Coordinates of C-alpha atoms and ligand atoms in Angstrom, one line a residue:
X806 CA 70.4 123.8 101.9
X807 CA 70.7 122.4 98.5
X808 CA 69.2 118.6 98.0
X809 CA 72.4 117.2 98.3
X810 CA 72.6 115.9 102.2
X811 CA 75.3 113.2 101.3
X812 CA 78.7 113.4 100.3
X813 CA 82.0 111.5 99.7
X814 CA 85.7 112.2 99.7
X815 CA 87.5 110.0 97.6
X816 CA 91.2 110.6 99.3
X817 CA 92.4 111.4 102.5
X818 CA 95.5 113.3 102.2
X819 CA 95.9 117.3 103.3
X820 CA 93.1 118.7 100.5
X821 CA 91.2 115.2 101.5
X822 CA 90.7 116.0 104.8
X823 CA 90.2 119.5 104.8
X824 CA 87.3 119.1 102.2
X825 CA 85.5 116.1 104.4
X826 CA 86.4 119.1 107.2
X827 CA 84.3 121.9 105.7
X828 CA 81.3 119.5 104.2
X829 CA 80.8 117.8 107.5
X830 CA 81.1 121.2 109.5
X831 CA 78.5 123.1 107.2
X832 CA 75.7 119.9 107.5
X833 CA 76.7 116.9 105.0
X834 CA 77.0 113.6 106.5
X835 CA 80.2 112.9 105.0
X836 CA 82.1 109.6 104.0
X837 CA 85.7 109.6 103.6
X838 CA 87.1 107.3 101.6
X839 CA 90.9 105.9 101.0
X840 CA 92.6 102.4 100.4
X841 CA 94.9 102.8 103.4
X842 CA 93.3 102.5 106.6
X843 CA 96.4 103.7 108.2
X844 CA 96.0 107.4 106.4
X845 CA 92.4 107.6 106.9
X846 CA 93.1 107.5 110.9
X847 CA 95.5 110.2 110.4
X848 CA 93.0 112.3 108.4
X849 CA 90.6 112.4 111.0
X850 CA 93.0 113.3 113.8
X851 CA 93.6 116.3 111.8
X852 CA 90.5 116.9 110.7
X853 CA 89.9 116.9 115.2
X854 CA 93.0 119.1 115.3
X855 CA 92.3 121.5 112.6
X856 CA 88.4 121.7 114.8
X857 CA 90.1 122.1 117.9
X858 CA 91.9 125.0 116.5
X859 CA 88.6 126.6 115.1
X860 CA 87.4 126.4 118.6
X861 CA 90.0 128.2 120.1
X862 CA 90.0 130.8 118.0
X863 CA 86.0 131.0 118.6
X864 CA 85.4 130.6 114.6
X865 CA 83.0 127.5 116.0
X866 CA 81.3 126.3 119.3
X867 CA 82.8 122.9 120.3
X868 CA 78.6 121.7 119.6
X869 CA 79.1 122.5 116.1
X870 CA 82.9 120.9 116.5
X871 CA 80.8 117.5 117.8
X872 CA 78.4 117.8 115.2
X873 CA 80.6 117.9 112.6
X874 CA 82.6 114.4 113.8
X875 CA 79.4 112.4 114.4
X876 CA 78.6 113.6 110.8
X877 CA 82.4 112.6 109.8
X878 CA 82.7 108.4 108.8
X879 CA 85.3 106.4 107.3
X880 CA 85.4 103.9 104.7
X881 CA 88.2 101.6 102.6
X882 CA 85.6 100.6 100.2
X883 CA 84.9 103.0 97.6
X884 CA 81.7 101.0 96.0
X885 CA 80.2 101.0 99.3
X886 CA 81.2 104.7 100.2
X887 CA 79.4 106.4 97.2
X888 CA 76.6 103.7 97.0
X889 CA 74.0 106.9 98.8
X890 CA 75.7 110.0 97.8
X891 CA 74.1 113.0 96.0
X892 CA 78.0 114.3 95.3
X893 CA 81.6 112.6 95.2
X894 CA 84.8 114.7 95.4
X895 CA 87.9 113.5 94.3
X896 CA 91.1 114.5 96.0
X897 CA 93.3 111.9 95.1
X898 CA 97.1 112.1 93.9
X899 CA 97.6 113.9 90.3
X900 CA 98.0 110.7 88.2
X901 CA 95.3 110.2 85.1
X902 CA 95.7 106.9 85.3
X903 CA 94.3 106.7 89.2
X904 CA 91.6 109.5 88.4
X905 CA 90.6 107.5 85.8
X906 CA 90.2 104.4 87.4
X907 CA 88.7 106.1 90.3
X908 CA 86.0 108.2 88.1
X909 CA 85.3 105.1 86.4
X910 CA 84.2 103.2 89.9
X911 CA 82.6 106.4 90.9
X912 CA 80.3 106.3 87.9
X913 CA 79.6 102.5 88.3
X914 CA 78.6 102.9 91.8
X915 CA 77.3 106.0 92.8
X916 CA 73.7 107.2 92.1
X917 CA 72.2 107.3 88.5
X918 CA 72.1 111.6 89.5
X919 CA 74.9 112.0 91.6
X920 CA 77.7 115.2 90.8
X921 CA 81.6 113.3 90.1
X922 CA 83.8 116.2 91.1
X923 CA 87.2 116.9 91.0
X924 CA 89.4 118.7 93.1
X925 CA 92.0 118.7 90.5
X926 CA 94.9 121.5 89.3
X927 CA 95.9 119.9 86.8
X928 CA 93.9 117.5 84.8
X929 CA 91.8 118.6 82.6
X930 CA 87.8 117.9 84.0
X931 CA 86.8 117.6 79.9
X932 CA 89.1 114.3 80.1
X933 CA 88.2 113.2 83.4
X934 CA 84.4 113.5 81.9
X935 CA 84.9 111.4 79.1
X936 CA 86.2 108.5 81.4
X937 CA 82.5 108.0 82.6
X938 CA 79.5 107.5 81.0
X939 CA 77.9 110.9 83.0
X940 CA 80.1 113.7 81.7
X941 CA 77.3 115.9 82.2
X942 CA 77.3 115.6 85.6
X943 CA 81.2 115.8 86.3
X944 CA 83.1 119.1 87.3
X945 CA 85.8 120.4 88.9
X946 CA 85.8 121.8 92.6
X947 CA 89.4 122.7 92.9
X948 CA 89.7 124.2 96.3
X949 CA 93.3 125.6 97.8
X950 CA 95.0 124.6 101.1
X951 CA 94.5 124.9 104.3
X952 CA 90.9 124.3 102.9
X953 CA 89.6 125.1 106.2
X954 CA 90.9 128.8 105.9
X955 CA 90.9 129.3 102.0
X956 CA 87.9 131.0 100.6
X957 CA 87.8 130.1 97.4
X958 CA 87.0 126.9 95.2
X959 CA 87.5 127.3 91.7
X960 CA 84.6 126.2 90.0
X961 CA 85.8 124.1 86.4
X962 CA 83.7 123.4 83.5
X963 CA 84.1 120.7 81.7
X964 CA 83.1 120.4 77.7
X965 CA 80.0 118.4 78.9
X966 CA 79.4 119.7 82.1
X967 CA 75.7 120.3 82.3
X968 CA 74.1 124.3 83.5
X969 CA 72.7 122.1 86.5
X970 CA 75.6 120.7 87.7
X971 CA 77.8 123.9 87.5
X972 CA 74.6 125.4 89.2
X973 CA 74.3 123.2 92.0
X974 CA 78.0 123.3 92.7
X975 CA 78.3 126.9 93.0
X976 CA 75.6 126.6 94.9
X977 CA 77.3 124.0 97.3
X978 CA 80.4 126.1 97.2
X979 CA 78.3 129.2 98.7
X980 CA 76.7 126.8 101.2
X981 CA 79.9 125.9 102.6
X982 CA 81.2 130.0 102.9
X983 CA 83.2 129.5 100.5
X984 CA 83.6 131.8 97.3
X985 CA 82.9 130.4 94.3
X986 CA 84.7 131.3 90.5
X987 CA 83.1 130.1 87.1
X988 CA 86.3 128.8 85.2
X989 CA 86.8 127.2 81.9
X990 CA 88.7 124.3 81.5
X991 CA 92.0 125.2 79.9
X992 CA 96.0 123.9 81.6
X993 CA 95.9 125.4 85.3
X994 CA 92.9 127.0 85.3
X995 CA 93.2 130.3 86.3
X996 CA 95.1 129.6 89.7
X997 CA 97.7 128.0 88.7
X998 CA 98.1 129.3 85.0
X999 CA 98.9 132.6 86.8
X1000 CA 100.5 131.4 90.1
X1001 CA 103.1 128.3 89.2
X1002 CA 105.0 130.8 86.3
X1003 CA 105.3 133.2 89.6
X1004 CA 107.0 130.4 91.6
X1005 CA 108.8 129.3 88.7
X1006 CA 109.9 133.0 88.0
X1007 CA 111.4 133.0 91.2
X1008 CA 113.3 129.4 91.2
X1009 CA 114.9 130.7 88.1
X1010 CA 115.8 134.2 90.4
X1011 CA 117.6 131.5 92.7
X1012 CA 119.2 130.0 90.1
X1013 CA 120.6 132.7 88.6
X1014 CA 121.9 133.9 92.0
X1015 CA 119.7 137.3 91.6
X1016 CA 119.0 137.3 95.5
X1017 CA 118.9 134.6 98.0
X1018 CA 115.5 132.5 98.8
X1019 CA 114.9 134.4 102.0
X1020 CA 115.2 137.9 100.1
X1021 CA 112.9 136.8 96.8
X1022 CA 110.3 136.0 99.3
X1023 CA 111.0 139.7 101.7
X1024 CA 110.6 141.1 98.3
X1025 CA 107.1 139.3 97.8
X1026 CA 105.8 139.0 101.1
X1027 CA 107.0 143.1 102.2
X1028 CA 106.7 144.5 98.7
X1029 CA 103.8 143.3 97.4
X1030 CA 102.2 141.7 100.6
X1031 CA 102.0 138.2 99.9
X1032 CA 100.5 136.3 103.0
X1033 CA 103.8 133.7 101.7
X1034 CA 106.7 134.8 99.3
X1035 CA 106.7 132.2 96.6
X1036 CA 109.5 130.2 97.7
X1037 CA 107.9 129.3 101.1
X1038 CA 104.4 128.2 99.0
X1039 CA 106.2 126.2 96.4
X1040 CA 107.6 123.8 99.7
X1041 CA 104.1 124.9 101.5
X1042 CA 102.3 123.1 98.2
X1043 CA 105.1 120.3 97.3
X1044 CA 108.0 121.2 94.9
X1045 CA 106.5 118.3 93.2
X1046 CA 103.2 119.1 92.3
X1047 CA 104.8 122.7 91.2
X1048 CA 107.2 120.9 88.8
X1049 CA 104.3 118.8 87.6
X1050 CA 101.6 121.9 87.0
X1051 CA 104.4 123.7 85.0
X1052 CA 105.0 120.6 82.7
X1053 CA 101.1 120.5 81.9
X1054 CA 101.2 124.1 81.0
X1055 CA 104.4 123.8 79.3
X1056 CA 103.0 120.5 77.3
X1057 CA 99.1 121.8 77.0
X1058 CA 99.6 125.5 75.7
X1059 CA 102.6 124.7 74.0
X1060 CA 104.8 128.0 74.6
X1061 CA 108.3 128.0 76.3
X1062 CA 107.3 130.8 78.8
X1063 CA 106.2 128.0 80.7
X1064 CA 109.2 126.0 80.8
X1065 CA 110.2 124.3 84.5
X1066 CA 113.3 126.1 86.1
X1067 CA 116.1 123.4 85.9
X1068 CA 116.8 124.3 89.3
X1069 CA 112.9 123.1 90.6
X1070 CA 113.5 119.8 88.3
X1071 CA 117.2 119.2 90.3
X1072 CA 115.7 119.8 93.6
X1073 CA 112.6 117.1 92.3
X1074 CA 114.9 114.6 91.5
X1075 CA 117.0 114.8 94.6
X1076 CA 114.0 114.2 97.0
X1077 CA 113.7 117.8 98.5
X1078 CA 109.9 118.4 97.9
X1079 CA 109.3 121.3 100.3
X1080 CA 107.7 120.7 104.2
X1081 CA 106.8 117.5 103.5
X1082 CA 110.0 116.3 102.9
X1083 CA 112.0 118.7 105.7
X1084 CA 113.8 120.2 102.7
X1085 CA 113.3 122.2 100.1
X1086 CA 114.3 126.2 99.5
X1087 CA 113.9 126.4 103.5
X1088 CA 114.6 123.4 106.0
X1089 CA 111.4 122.3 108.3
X1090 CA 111.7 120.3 111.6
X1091 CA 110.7 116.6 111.2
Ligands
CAA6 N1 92.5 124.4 109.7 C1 91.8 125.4 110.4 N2 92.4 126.6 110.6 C2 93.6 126.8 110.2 C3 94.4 125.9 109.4 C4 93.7 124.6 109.2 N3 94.3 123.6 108.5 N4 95.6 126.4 109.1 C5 95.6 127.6 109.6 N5 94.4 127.9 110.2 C6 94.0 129.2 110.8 C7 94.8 129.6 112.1 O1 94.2 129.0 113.2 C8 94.7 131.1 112.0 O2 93.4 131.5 112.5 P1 93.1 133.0 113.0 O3 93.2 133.9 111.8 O4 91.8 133.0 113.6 O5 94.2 133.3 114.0 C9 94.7 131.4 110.6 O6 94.3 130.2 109.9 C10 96.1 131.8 110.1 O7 97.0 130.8 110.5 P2 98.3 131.0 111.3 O8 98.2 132.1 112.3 O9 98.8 129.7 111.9 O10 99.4 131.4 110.3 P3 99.5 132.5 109.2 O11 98.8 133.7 109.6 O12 100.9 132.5 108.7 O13 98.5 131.9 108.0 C11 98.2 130.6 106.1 C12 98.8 130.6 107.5 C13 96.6 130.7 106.1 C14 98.5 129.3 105.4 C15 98.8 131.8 105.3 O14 100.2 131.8 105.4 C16 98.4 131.8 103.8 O15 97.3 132.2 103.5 N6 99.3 131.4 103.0 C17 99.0 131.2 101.5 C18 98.3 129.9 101.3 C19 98.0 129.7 99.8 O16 98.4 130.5 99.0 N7 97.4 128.6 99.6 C20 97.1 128.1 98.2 C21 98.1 127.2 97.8 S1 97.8 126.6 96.2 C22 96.7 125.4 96.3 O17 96.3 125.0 97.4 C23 96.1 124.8 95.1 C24 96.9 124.2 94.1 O18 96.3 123.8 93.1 C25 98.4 124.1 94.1

């Protein structure tokens, strides 16, 4: 077990709760932290729900299920949240504006040696460094959804980001099962560099009428087996957050290979952002 024993989660939407999931089930006593009281109650139903199904499926005894909630606590108050922790990741919205005022009270009130991660996609960690006065101890932990299920957490480093701290992460990340990847920090990383032009390949297929959204994703899920075809993951992830990762790689490296299918930008504007909206290239029950 590495020396870190105490963690926070600084948001408690779907990636914030299935990080607080995995820490507290692998051993860390785990705050969860988020301004609305309302969506913290909500995470830790399905943080329950999400260790229900794990017992059913005999992945976990419902001991370690208990363990992991009496490890699990909840807090509005960031300051207070991070005031013990050896290690806070951030899983909040994609805004710089919120990370930075967020990293900023993270590095005014957590320990003097305590890791600031990120669980980023998009944002570059170098940046999200240089908004605290530790940049050697910040990195990203980009980890993919369900986090529960995922095996892999992208492991960023930042310009500053110190041997230790990419060492002790990568560390952390094995402790947790999880599979580790040392990535630089350029637009996307490597996940999303190579998986958002995919998606957006196959927007511009629907826009150009080359097959229908359930055939692109046959195509992908029986021809090249793709657990999802990429129409069902772009409204599985938030059409969104895709439009938003190409525009950062459009912007950051510059080249028009990476320009967002009009036809992902219309769909954006109208409201239909994929499950979480009931509509996107497929319609979801409420
Ligand atoms: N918590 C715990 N367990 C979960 C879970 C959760 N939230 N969600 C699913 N599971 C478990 C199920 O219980 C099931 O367990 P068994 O294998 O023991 O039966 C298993 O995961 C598979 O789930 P289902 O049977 O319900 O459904 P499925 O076989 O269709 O798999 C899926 C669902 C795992 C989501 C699969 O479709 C998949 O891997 N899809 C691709 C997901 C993906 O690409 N994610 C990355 C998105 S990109 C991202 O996150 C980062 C970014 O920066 C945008």
């Amino acid at each position: 077990m590495s020396r870190i024993q105490q963690t926070a989660v600084v948001g408690a939407g779907t990636m914030g709760n299935g990080i607080a999931h995995v820490f507290a089930l692998h051993g860390h006593d785990v705050t969860l932290i988020d301004v609305d009281q309302d969506r913290l109650d909500a995470a830790v139903t399905t943080i329950e729900e999400n260790l229900n199904r794990q017992v059913d499926k005999d992945k976990i005894g419902s001991g370690e299920r208990e363990e992991a909630l009496d490890r699990l606590q909840t807090t509005t108050d960031t300051a207070e949240g991070v005031a013990d922790v050896g290690l806070a990741v951030e899983a909040v919205p994609e805004e710089q504006e919120l990370k930075a005022e967020i990293f900023g009270t993270l590095d005014r009130h957590a320990p003097d040696d305590a890791i600031l991660a990120s669980n980023t996609s998009s944002i570059s960690i170098t940046w999200i460094a240089a908004q605290t006065e530790r940049p050697a101890r910040v990195i990203g932990m980009h980890f993919f959804n369900p986090v529960p299920v995922m095996t892999l957490v992208e492991v960023v480093r930042g310009q500053r980001t110190s041997e230790a701290t990419f060492d002790t992460v990568s560390g952390l990340a094995e402790e947790l099962d999880k599979k580790p990847v040392e990535v630089e920090d350029y637009p996307g990383f490597v996940s999303n560099r190579v998986l958002m032009p995919m998606i957006n390949e196959a927007v511009f297929c629907v826009m150009e009428g080359v097959a229908d959204p359930d055939d692109i994703d046959t195509v992908m899920t029986l021809g090249m087996n793709h657990p999802m075809g990429p129409l069902t993951l772009a409204d599985f992830i938030g059409l969104d957050v895709c439009l938003h990762i190409m525009e950062v790689l459009h912007e950051e490296l510059g080249d028009d290979k990476y320009r967002p299918c009009p036809l992902l930008r219309r769909k954006v504007t109208a409201g239909q952002l994929g499950r979480k909206t009931g509509e996107g290239f497929f319609s979801y029950d409420a």
